[in-house]
Amino acid sequence: MIKKLVKKLYANSLVRYIFFGGCTTLVNMAIFYAGRKAGLGLHVANILSIVTAILFAYVVNALFVFEHKCTSLTEHLGTFGKFIGARAITMVIEIFGVWVLVEVMTLPDMAGKFIVQFIVIIVNYLLSKFLVFTSARK
């Protein structure tokens, strides 16, 4: 019964996105936390964590969430380029959001980072579904 439920949930791309988005968020938060504990500045730790999470997210989104089937290297590079472009947009949102919450509103680093993640996850899903991995629906 549990196996059947898991299969049913896995069949839904939104459920897969939430799961793998959570994994991506954990990667992002862990790298940010480690960077800050290692003495990196707020912006350096933030950018490093975002870049690492973007690369992780591309792999899991392409393989598991949207089950994107690239038929050529050109298609793969095109999809990757769109993904990077979309994530660059949300990277700006994340950098600005963390700066506002931590530097301007003086929230703790991890709290500011965590709050911004919710906005970023929603925008990333919409961009990935409707802009990046569009050939998966053909």
Coordinates of N, CA and C in Angstrom, one line a residue:
M1 N 0.8 -1.2 0.0 CA 0.0 0.0 0.0 C 0.9 1.3 0.0
I2 N 1.9 1.3 0.8 CA 2.8 2.4 0.9 C 3.5 2.6 -0.5
K3 N 4.0 1.5 -1.0 CA 4.7 1.5 -2.3 C 3.8 2.1 -3.4
K4 N 2.5 1.7 -3.4 CA 1.5 2.3 -4.3 C 1.3 3.8 -4.2
L5 N 1.3 4.2 -2.9 CA 1.1 5.6 -2.6 C 2.4 6.4 -3.1
V6 N 3.5 5.9 -2.9 CA 4.8 6.5 -3.3 C 4.8 6.6 -4.8
K7 N 4.4 5.6 -5.5 CA 4.4 5.6 -7.0 C 3.4 6.7 -7.5
K8 N 2.2 6.7 -6.8 CA 1.2 7.7 -7.2 C 1.7 9.1 -7.0
L9 N 2.4 9.4 -5.9 CA 2.9 10.7 -5.6 C 4.0 11.1 -6.6
Y10 N 4.9 10.1 -6.8 CA 6.0 10.3 -7.7 C 5.6 10.6 -9.2
A11 N 4.4 10.2 -9.5 CA 3.9 10.4 -10.9 C 3.5 11.9 -11.1
N12 N 3.4 12.7 -10.0 CA 3.1 14.1 -10.1 C 4.3 14.9 -10.1
S13 N 4.5 15.7 -11.2 CA 5.7 16.5 -11.3 C 5.8 17.6 -10.2
L14 N 4.7 18.1 -9.7 CA 4.7 19.1 -8.6 C 5.2 18.5 -7.3
V15 N 4.8 17.3 -7.0 CA 5.3 16.5 -5.8 C 6.8 16.3 -6.0
R16 N 7.2 15.8 -7.1 CA 8.6 15.6 -7.3 C 9.4 16.9 -7.2
Y17 N 8.9 18.0 -7.7 CA 9.5 19.3 -7.6 C 9.7 19.7 -6.1
I18 N 8.6 19.5 -5.4 CA 8.6 19.9 -3.9 C 9.7 19.1 -3.2
F19 N 9.8 17.8 -3.5 CA 10.8 16.9 -2.9 C 12.2 17.3 -3.3
F20 N 12.4 17.4 -4.6 CA 13.8 17.7 -5.0 C 14.1 19.2 -4.8
G21 N 13.1 20.0 -4.8 CA 13.3 21.4 -4.4 C 13.7 21.5 -2.9
G22 N 13.2 20.7 -2.1 CA 13.6 20.6 -0.7 C 15.0 20.2 -0.6
C23 N 15.4 19.2 -1.4 CA 16.8 18.7 -1.4 C 17.7 19.8 -1.9
T24 N 17.3 20.6 -2.9 CA 18.1 21.7 -3.4 C 18.2 22.8 -2.3
T25 N 17.1 23.0 -1.6 CA 17.2 24.0 -0.5 C 18.1 23.6 0.6
L26 N 18.1 22.3 0.9 CA 19.1 21.8 1.9 C 20.5 22.0 1.4
V27 N 20.8 21.7 0.2 CA 22.1 21.9 -0.4 C 22.5 23.4 -0.2
N28 N 21.6 24.3 -0.6 CA 21.8 25.7 -0.6 C 22.1 26.2 0.8
M29 N 21.2 25.8 1.8 CA 21.3 26.2 3.2 C 22.6 25.6 3.8
A30 N 22.9 24.4 3.5 CA 24.1 23.7 4.1 C 25.4 24.4 3.6
I31 N 25.5 24.7 2.4 CA 26.7 25.4 1.8 C 26.8 26.8 2.4
F32 N 25.6 27.5 2.5 CA 25.6 28.9 3.1 C 26.1 28.8 4.6
Y33 N 25.5 27.9 5.3 CA 25.9 27.7 6.7 C 27.3 27.4 6.9
A34 N 27.8 26.5 6.1 CA 29.2 26.1 6.2 C 30.1 27.3 5.8
G35 N 29.7 28.0 4.8 CA 30.5 29.2 4.3 C 30.6 30.2 5.4
R36 N 29.5 30.5 6.0 CA 29.4 31.5 7.1 C 30.3 31.0 8.3
K37 N 30.1 29.8 8.7 CA 30.9 29.2 9.8 C 32.4 29.2 9.5
A38 N 32.8 29.1 8.2 CA 34.2 29.1 7.8 C 34.7 30.5 7.7
G39 N 33.9 31.5 7.9 CA 34.3 32.9 8.0 C 34.1 33.7 6.6
L40 N 33.4 33.1 5.7 CA 33.1 33.8 4.4 C 32.1 34.9 4.7
G41 N 32.3 36.0 3.9 CA 31.3 37.1 4.0 C 29.9 36.7 3.6
L42 N 28.9 37.4 4.0 CA 27.6 37.1 3.7 C 27.3 36.9 2.2
H43 N 27.8 37.8 1.4 CA 27.6 37.7 0.0 C 28.3 36.6 -0.7
V44 N 29.6 36.4 -0.3 CA 30.4 35.3 -0.8 C 29.7 33.9 -0.5
A45 N 29.4 33.7 0.8 CA 28.7 32.5 1.2 C 27.4 32.3 0.4
N46 N 26.6 33.4 0.3 CA 25.3 33.3 -0.4 C 25.5 32.9 -1.9
I47 N 26.4 33.6 -2.6 CA 26.6 33.3 -4.0 C 27.1 31.9 -4.2
L48 N 28.1 31.5 -3.4 CA 28.6 30.1 -3.4 C 27.5 29.1 -3.2
S49 N 26.7 29.3 -2.2 CA 25.6 28.3 -2.0 C 24.6 28.3 -3.1
I50 N 24.3 29.5 -3.7 CA 23.3 29.5 -4.8 C 23.9 28.8 -6.0
V51 N 25.1 29.1 -6.4 CA 25.7 28.4 -7.6 C 25.7 26.9 -7.4
T52 N 26.1 26.4 -6.2 CA 26.1 25.0 -6.0 C 24.7 24.4 -6.1
A53 N 23.8 25.1 -5.5 CA 22.4 24.6 -5.6 C 21.8 24.7 -7.0
I54 N 22.2 25.7 -7.8 CA 21.7 25.7 -9.2 C 22.2 24.5 -10.0
L55 N 23.5 24.2 -9.8 CA 24.0 23.0 -10.5 C 23.3 21.7 -10.1
F56 N 23.2 21.6 -8.8 CA 22.4 20.4 -8.2 C 21.0 20.4 -8.8
A57 N 20.4 21.5 -8.8 CA 19.0 21.6 -9.2 C 18.8 21.2 -10.7
Y58 N 19.7 21.6 -11.5 CA 19.6 21.3 -12.9 C 19.6 19.8 -13.1
V59 N 20.5 19.1 -12.5 CA 20.6 17.7 -12.6 C 19.3 17.0 -12.1
V60 N 18.8 17.3 -10.9 CA 17.6 16.6 -10.4 C 16.4 17.0 -11.2
N61 N 16.3 18.3 -11.6 CA 15.1 18.7 -12.3 C 15.1 18.1 -13.7
A62 N 16.2 18.0 -14.4 CA 16.2 17.4 -15.7 C 15.9 15.9 -15.6
L63 N 16.6 15.2 -14.7 CA 16.4 13.8 -14.6 C 15.1 13.3 -14.0
F64 N 14.8 13.9 -12.8 CA 13.7 13.4 -12.0 C 12.4 14.2 -12.0
V65 N 12.5 15.5 -12.0 CA 11.3 16.3 -11.9 C 10.5 16.4 -13.2
F66 N 11.2 16.9 -14.2 CA 10.5 17.1 -15.5 C 10.9 16.0 -16.5
E67 N 11.7 15.0 -16.1 CA 12.1 13.9 -16.9 C 12.4 14.3 -18.3
H68 N 13.3 15.3 -18.4 CA 13.6 15.9 -19.7 C 14.5 15.0 -20.5
K69 N 14.1 14.7 -21.7 CA 14.8 13.8 -22.6 C 15.5 14.6 -23.7
C70 N 16.8 14.8 -23.5 CA 17.5 15.6 -24.6 C 17.9 14.6 -25.6
T71 N 17.7 15.0 -26.9 CA 18.0 14.1 -28.0 C 19.3 14.4 -28.6
S72 N 19.9 15.6 -28.3 CA 21.2 15.9 -28.8 C 21.9 16.8 -27.9
L73 N 23.2 17.0 -28.1 CA 24.0 17.9 -27.3 C 23.5 19.3 -27.4
T74 N 23.1 19.7 -28.6 CA 22.6 21.1 -28.8 C 21.4 21.3 -28.0
E75 N 20.5 20.3 -27.9 CA 19.3 20.5 -27.1 C 19.6 20.6 -25.6
H76 N 20.6 19.7 -25.2 CA 21.0 19.7 -23.8 C 21.6 21.0 -23.4
L77 N 22.5 21.6 -24.3 CA 23.1 22.9 -24.0 C 22.1 24.0 -24.0
G78 N 21.1 23.9 -24.9 CA 20.0 24.9 -25.0 C 19.2 24.9 -23.7
T79 N 18.8 23.7 -23.2 CA 18.1 23.6 -22.0 C 18.9 24.1 -20.8
F80 N 20.1 23.7 -20.8 CA 21.0 24.2 -19.7 C 21.1 25.7 -19.7
G81 N 21.3 26.3 -20.9 CA 21.4 27.7 -21.0 C 20.1 28.4 -20.5
K82 N 18.9 27.9 -20.9 CA 17.7 28.5 -20.4 C 17.6 28.3 -18.9
F83 N 18.0 27.2 -18.4 CA 17.9 26.9 -16.9 C 18.8 27.9 -16.2
I84 N 20.0 28.1 -16.7 CA 21.0 29.0 -16.0 C 20.4 30.5 -16.1
G85 N 19.8 30.8 -17.2 CA 19.2 32.2 -17.4 C 18.0 32.4 -16.4
A86 N 17.2 31.4 -16.3 CA 16.1 31.4 -15.3 C 16.6 31.5 -13.9
R87 N 17.6 30.7 -13.6 CA 18.1 30.7 -12.2 C 18.9 32.0 -11.9
A88 N 19.4 32.6 -13.0 CA 20.1 33.9 -12.8 C 19.1 35.0 -12.3
I89 N 17.9 34.9 -12.8 CA 16.8 35.8 -12.4 C 16.5 35.6 -10.9
T90 N 16.3 34.3 -10.5 CA 16.0 34.0 -9.1 C 17.2 34.2 -8.2
M91 N 18.4 34.1 -8.8 CA 19.6 34.4 -8.0 C 19.6 35.9 -7.5
V92 N 19.2 36.8 -8.5 CA 19.1 38.2 -8.1 C 18.1 38.4 -7.0
I93 N 16.9 37.7 -7.2 CA 15.9 37.8 -6.1 C 16.4 37.4 -4.8
E94 N 17.2 36.2 -4.8 CA 17.7 35.7 -3.6 C 18.8 36.6 -2.9
I95 N 19.7 37.1 -3.8 CA 20.7 37.9 -3.2 C 20.1 39.2 -2.6
F96 N 19.2 39.8 -3.4 CA 18.6 41.0 -2.9 C 17.7 40.8 -1.7
G97 N 17.0 39.7 -1.7 CA 16.1 39.3 -0.6 C 16.9 39.1 0.7
V98 N 18.0 38.3 0.6 CA 18.8 38.0 1.8 C 19.4 39.3 2.3
W99 N 19.9 40.1 1.4 CA 20.5 41.4 1.8 C 19.5 42.3 2.6
V100 N 18.2 42.4 2.0 CA 17.2 43.2 2.7 C 16.9 42.6 4.1
L101 N 16.7 41.3 4.1 CA 16.2 40.7 5.4 C 17.4 40.7 6.4
V102 N 18.6 40.5 6.0 CA 19.7 40.4 7.0 C 20.4 41.7 7.3
E103 N 20.7 42.4 6.2 CA 21.4 43.7 6.4 C 20.5 44.9 6.8
V104 N 19.3 44.9 6.1 CA 18.4 46.1 6.4 C 17.5 45.8 7.5
M105 N 16.8 44.6 7.5 CA 15.9 44.3 8.6 C 16.5 43.6 9.8
T106 N 17.8 43.3 9.7 CA 18.6 42.7 10.7 C 18.1 41.4 11.3
L107 N 17.5 40.6 10.4 CA 17.2 39.2 10.8 C 18.5 38.4 10.9
P108 N 18.5 37.3 11.6 CA 19.7 36.4 11.6 C 19.9 35.9 10.2
D109 N 21.2 35.6 9.9 CA 21.5 35.1 8.5 C 20.7 34.0 8.1
M110 N 20.6 32.9 8.8 CA 19.9 31.7 8.4 C 18.4 32.0 8.3
A111 N 17.8 32.8 9.1 CA 16.4 33.1 9.0 C 16.1 33.8 7.8
G112 N 16.9 34.8 7.4 CA 16.7 35.6 6.2 C 16.8 34.7 5.0
K113 N 17.8 33.8 5.0 CA 18.1 32.9 3.9 C 16.9 32.0 3.7
F114 N 16.4 31.4 4.8 CA 15.3 30.5 4.8 C 14.0 31.1 4.3
I115 N 13.7 32.3 4.7 CA 12.5 33.0 4.2 C 12.5 33.2 2.7
V116 N 13.6 33.7 2.2 CA 13.8 34.0 0.8 C 13.6 32.7 0.0
Q117 N 14.0 31.5 0.5 CA 13.9 30.3 -0.2 C 12.5 30.0 -0.7
F118 N 11.5 30.3 0.1 CA 10.1 30.0 -0.3 C 9.7 30.8 -1.6
I119 N 10.1 32.0 -1.7 CA 9.8 32.8 -2.9 C 10.6 32.2 -4.1
V120 N 11.8 31.9 -3.9 CA 12.7 31.4 -4.9 C 12.2 30.1 -5.4
I121 N 11.7 29.2 -4.5 CA 11.2 27.9 -5.0 C 10.0 28.0 -5.9
I122 N 9.1 28.9 -5.5 CA 7.9 29.1 -6.4 C 8.3 29.6 -7.7
V123 N 9.1 30.7 -7.8 CA 9.5 31.3 -9.0 C 10.3 30.3 -9.9
N124 N 11.2 29.5 -9.3 CA 11.9 28.5 -10.0 C 11.1 27.4 -10.6
Y125 N 10.1 27.0 -9.9 CA 9.2 26.0 -10.4 C 8.4 26.5 -11.7
L126 N 7.9 27.7 -11.6 CA 7.2 28.3 -12.7 C 8.1 28.5 -13.9
L127 N 9.3 29.0 -13.7 CA 10.2 29.2 -14.8 C 10.6 27.9 -15.4
S128 N 10.9 26.9 -14.6 CA 11.3 25.6 -15.1 C 10.2 24.9 -15.9
K129 N 9.0 24.9 -15.4 CA 7.9 24.3 -16.0 C 7.5 24.9 -17.3
F130 N 7.4 26.3 -17.3 CA 6.9 26.9 -18.5 C 7.9 27.6 -19.4
L131 N 9.2 27.6 -19.0 CA 10.2 28.1 -19.9 C 11.4 27.2 -20.2
V132 N 11.8 26.4 -19.2 CA 13.1 25.7 -19.4 C 12.8 24.3 -20.0
F133 N 12.0 23.5 -19.3 CA 11.8 22.1 -19.6 C 10.5 21.9 -20.4
T134 N 10.3 22.7 -21.4 CA 9.1 22.7 -22.2 C 9.0 21.5 -23.1
S135 N 10.1 21.0 -23.6 CA 10.1 19.9 -24.6 C 9.7 18.6 -23.9
A136 N 9.7 18.5 -22.6 CA 9.3 17.3 -21.9 C 7.8 17.1 -22.0
R137 N 7.0 18.1 -22.3 CA 5.6 18.0 -22.4 C 5.1 17.7 -23.8
K138 N 6.0 17.6 -24.8 CA 5.6 17.4 -26.2 C 5.2 16.0 -26.4

